[in-house]
Coordinates of C-alpha atoms in Angstrom, one line a residue:
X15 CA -62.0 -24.8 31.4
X16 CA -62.7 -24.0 35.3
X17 CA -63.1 -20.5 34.9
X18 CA -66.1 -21.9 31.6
X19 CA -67.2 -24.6 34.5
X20 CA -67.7 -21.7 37.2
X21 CA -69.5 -20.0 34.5
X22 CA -71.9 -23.0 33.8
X23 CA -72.1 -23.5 37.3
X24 CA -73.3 -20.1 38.4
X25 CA -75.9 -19.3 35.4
X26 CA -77.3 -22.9 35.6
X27 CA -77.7 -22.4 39.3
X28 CA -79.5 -18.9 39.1
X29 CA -82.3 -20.7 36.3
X30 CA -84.7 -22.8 37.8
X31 CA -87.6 -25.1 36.0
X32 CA -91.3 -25.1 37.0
X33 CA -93.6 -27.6 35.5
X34 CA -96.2 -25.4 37.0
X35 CA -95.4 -22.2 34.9
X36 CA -94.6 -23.0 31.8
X37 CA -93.1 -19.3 31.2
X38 CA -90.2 -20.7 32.8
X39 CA -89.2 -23.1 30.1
X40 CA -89.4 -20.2 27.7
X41 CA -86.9 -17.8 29.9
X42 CA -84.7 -20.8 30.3
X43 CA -84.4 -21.4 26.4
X44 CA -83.5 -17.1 26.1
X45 CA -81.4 -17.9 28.9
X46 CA -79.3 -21.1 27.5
X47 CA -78.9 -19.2 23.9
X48 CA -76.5 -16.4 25.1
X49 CA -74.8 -18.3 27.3
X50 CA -74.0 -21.1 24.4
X51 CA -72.7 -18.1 22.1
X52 CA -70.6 -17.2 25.4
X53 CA -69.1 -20.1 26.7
X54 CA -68.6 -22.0 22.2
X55 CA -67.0 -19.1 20.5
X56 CA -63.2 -19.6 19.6
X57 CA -61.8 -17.4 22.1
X58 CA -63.0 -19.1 25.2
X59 CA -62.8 -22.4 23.6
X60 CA -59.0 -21.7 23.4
X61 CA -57.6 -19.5 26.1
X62 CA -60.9 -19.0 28.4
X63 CA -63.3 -16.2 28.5
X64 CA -62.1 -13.0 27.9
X65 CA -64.7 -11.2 30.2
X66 CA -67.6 -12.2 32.4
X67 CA -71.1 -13.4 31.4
X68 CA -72.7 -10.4 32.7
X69 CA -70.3 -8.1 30.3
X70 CA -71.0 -10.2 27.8
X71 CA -74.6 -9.8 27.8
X72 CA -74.3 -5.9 28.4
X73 CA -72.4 -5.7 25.1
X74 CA -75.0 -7.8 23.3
X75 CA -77.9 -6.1 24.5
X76 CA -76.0 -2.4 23.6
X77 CA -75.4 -3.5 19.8
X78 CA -77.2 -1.3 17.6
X79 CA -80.0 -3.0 15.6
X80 CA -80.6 -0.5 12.5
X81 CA -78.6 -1.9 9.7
X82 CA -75.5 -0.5 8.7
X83 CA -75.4 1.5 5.1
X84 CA -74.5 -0.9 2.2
X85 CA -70.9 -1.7 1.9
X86 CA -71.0 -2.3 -1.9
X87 CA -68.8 0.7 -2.5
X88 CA -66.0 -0.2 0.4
X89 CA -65.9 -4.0 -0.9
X90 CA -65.1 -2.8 -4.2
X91 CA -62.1 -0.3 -3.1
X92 CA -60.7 -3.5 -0.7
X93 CA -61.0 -5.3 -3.7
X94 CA -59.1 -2.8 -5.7
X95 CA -56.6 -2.5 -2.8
X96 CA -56.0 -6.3 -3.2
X97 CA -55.6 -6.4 -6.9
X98 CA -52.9 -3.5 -6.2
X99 CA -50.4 -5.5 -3.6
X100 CA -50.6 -8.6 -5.8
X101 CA -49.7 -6.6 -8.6
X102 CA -47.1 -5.2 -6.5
X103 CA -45.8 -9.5 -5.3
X104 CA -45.5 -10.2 -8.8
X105 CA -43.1 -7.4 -9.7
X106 CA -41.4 -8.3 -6.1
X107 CA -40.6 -11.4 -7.5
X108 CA -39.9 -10.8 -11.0
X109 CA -37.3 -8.5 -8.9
X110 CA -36.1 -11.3 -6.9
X111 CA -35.3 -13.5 -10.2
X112 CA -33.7 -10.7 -12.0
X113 CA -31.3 -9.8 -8.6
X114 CA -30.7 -13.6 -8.7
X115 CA -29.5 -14.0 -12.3
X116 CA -27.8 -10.8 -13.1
X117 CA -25.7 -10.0 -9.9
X118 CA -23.1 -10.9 -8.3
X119 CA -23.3 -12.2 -4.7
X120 CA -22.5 -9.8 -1.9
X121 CA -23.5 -8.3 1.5
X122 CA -26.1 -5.6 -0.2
X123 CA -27.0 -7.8 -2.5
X124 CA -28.2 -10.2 0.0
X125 CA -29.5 -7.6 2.3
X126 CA -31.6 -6.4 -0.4
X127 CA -33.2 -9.7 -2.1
X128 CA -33.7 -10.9 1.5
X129 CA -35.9 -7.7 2.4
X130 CA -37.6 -8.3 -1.1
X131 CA -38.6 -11.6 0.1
X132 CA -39.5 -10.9 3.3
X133 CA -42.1 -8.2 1.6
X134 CA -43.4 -10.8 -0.8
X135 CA -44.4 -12.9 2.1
X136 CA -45.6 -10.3 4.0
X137 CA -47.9 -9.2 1.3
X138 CA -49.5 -12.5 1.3
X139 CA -50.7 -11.9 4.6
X140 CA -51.7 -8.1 3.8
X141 CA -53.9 -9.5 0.8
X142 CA -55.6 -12.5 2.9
X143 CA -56.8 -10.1 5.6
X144 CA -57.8 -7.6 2.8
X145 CA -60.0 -10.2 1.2
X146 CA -61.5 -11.8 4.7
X147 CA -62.5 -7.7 5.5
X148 CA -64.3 -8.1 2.2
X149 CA -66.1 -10.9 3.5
X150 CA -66.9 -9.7 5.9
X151 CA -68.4 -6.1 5.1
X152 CA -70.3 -7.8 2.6
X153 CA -72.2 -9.7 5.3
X154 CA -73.0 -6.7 7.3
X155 CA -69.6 -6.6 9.6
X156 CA -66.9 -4.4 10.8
X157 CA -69.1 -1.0 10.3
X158 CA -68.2 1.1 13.5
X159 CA -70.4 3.9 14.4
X160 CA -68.1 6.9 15.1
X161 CA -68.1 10.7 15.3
X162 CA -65.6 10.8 11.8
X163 CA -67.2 11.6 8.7
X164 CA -65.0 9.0 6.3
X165 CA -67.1 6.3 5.5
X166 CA -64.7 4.3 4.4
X167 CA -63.1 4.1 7.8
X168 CA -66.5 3.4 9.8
X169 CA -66.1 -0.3 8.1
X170 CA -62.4 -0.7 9.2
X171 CA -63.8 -2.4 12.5
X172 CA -62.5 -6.0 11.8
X173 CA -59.0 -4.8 9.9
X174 CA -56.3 -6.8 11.0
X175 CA -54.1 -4.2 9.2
X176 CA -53.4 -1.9 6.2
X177 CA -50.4 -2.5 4.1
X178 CA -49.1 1.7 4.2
X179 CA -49.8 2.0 7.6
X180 CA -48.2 -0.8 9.1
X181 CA -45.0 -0.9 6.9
X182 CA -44.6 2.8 8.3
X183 CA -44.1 1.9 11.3
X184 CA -40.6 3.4 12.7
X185 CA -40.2 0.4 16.0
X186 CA -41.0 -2.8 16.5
X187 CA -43.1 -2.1 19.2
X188 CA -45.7 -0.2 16.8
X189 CA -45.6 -2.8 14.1
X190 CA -45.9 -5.3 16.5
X191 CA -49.7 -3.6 17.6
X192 CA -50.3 -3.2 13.7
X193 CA -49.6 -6.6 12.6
X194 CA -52.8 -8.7 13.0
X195 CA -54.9 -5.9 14.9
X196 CA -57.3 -8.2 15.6
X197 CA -55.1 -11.2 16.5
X198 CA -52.8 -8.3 18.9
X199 CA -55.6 -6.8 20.7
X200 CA -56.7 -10.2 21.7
X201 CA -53.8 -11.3 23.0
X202 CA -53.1 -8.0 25.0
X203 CA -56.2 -8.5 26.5
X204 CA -55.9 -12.7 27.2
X205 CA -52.4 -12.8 28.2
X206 CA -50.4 -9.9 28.4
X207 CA -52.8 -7.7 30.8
X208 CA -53.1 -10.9 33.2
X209 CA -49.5 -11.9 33.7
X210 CA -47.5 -9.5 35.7
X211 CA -44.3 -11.5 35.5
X212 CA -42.6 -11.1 31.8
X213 CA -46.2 -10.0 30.1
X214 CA -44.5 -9.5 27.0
X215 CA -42.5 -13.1 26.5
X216 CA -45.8 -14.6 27.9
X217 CA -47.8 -13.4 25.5
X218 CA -45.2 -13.9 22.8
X219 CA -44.6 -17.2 24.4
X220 CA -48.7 -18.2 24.0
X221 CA -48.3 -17.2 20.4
X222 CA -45.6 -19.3 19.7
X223 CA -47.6 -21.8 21.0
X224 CA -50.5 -21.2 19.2
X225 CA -48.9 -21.2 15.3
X226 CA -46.5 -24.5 16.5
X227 CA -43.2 -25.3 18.2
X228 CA -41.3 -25.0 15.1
X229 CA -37.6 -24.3 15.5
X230 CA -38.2 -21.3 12.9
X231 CA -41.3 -20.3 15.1
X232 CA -39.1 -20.2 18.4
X233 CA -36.3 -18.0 17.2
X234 CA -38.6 -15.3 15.3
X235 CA -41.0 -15.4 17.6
X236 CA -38.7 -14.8 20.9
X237 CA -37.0 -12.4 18.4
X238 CA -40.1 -10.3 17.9
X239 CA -40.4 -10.1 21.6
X240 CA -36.7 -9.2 22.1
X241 CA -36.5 -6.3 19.7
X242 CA -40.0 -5.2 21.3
X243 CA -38.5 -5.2 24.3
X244 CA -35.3 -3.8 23.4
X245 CA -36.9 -1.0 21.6
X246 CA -38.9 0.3 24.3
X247 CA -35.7 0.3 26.6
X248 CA -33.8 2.7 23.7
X249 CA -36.5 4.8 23.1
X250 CA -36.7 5.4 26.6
X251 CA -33.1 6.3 27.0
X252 CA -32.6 8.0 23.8
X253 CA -35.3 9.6 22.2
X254 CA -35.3 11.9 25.0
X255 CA -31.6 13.4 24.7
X256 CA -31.7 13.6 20.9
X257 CA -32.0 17.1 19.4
X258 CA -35.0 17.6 16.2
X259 CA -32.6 17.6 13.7
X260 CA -31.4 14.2 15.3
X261 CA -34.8 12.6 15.4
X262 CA -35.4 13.1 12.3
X263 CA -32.5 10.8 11.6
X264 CA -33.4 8.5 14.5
X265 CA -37.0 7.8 12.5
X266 CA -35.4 6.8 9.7
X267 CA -32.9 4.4 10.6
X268 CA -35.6 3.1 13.3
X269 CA -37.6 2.8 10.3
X270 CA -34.9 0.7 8.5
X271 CA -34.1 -1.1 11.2
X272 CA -37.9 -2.1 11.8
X273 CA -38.2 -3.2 8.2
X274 CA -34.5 -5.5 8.5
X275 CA -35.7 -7.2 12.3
X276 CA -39.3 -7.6 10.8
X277 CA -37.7 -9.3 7.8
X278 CA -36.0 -11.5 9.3
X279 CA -38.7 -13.2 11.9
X280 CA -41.2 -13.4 8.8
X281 CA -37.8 -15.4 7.1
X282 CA -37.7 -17.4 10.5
X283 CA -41.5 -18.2 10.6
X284 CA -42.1 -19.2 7.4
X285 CA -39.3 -21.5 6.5
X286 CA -40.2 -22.9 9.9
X287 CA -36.6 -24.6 9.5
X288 CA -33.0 -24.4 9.4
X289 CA -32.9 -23.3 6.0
X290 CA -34.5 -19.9 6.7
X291 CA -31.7 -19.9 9.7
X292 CA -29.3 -20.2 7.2
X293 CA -30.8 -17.5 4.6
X294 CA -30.3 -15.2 7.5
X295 CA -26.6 -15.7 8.9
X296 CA -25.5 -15.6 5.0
X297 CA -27.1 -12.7 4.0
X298 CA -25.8 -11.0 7.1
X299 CA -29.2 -9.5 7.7
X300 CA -29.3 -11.7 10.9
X301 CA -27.1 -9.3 12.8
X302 CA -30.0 -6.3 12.8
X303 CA -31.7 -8.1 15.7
X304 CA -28.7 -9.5 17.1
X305 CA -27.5 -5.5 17.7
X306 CA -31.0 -4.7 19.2
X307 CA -30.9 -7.5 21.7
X308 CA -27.2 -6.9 22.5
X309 CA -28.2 -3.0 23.3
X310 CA -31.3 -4.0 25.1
X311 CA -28.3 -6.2 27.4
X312 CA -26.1 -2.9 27.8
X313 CA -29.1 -0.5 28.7
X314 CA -30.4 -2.8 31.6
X315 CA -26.8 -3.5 32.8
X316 CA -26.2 0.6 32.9
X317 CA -29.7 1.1 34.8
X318 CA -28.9 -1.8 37.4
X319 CA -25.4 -0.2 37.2
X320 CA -27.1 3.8 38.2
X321 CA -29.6 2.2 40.5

């Protein structure tokens, strides 16, 4: 709020009223307009400005006025795409009752329905976003002017993330710029590039703060920046001495291991509770991001070790 008060302070100071020329009631109405869009929009109102008033301006005033082609088409295929992963949620679950009625307990049993759930909630968010993209492009936003020729992409500009592409992802510290694109690349730019002590549990940190201090919220969310963290510390060390034929396999059980951590803080957020704690340490999927965190503890002991 003092950095929005400095803000006030230095525009309000630089406009000055003149009964005498009445122009200057005009320039100070153009003036107050922009600077109400700047200092009431939901990022500022919430964490603070994320640039000055000047940048702000300079991006307004470089906005393209021609309007953008008609997004008919594109709302249609998000549409379709949205049709498609609740189509895929309903099977999920028809999977999840059939698993729960006509198997016997055991540790891949549980590892598997767990995932499946984990998905089905996940696909929630992948169909919301879809749908508020829709909304979006059919009012005219998201179309990005680019040098690519796929029209489809030029209205991905407000995507906060496609269902293939982020499930693909082989670490946690790729999914973890994936997930929300919009919601990530607002935090990196409000938190994590203005803290130089522990950027990563700060930012983490803010957005535990920002969905509530749940006890489910505080383990998966301090999970998610663990595993981050712990993943760029062994990719570092071994990615390097790893042969082709050996990253090949490295991808894939990165990838599995991505998909098992990322289950598991989805689990954590949603039940919010000790009942999704539980789900876990039963189904002995809880011990993937144990192991990252533990290896994350044994690669910083043998670097302080070497230094």
């Amino acid at each position: 709020m003092m950095i929005v008060w400095k803000s006030m302070k230095t525009i309000f100071g630089s406009v000055h009223f003149d009964a005498a020329h009445p122009e200057n009631h005009l320039c100070a109405c153009v003036t107050l307009l922009p600077l109400i869009s700047y200092i009431l929009n939901f990022t500022t109102l919430l964490g603070g400005p994320l640039g000055s008033y000047g940048q702000f301006i300079t991006l307004m005033e470089g906005i393209n006025l021609t309007s953008p082609p008609s997004p008919l088409g594109v709302v249609f295929l998000k549409l379709m795409q949205v049709l498609m992963l609740e189509w895929v949620r309903f099977y999920l679950v028809y999977f999840l009752k059939y698993l729960i009625h006509d198997f016997n307990p055991g540790i891949l049993y549980g590892i598997l329905s767990t995932w499946c759930l984990g998905l089905v909630l996940r696909i929630q968010y992948y169909s919301h976003w879809k749908i508020s993209e829709c909304l979006n492009n059919a009012a005219g936003f998201g179309f990005w002017e680019d040098s690519s020729g796929d029209y489809f992409s030029k209205w991905n500009g407000l995507s906060d993330g496609d269902f293939w592409t982020t499930e693909a992802s082989i670490c946690m510290s790729q999914f973890a710029r994936r997930w929300n694109a919009t919601t990530a690349s607002w935090l990196r730019r409000l938190v994590y590039a203005r803290h130089k002590h522990f950027p990563l549990f700060m930012c983490f940190g803010f957005s535990l703060w920002w969905h509530g201090l749940h006890l489910g919220h505080f383990v998966g969310f301090f999970t998610w920046a663990a595993t981050v963290k712990a993943d760029h510390h062994i990719h570092r060390n071994l990615f390097p001495n790893i042969t082709p034929t050996q990253r090949k396999i490295y991808t894939f059980v990165n990838w599995i291991n991505t998909q098992m951590v990322v289950t598991c803080i989805v689990i954590a957020v949603e039940f919010r509770n000790l009942s999704g704690l539980n789900l876990l340490s039963k189904t002995y999927i809880g011990l993937f991001p144990l192991v990252n965190i533990i290896l994350l503890f044994i690669i910083l002991n043998l670097n302080s070790l070497e230094q």
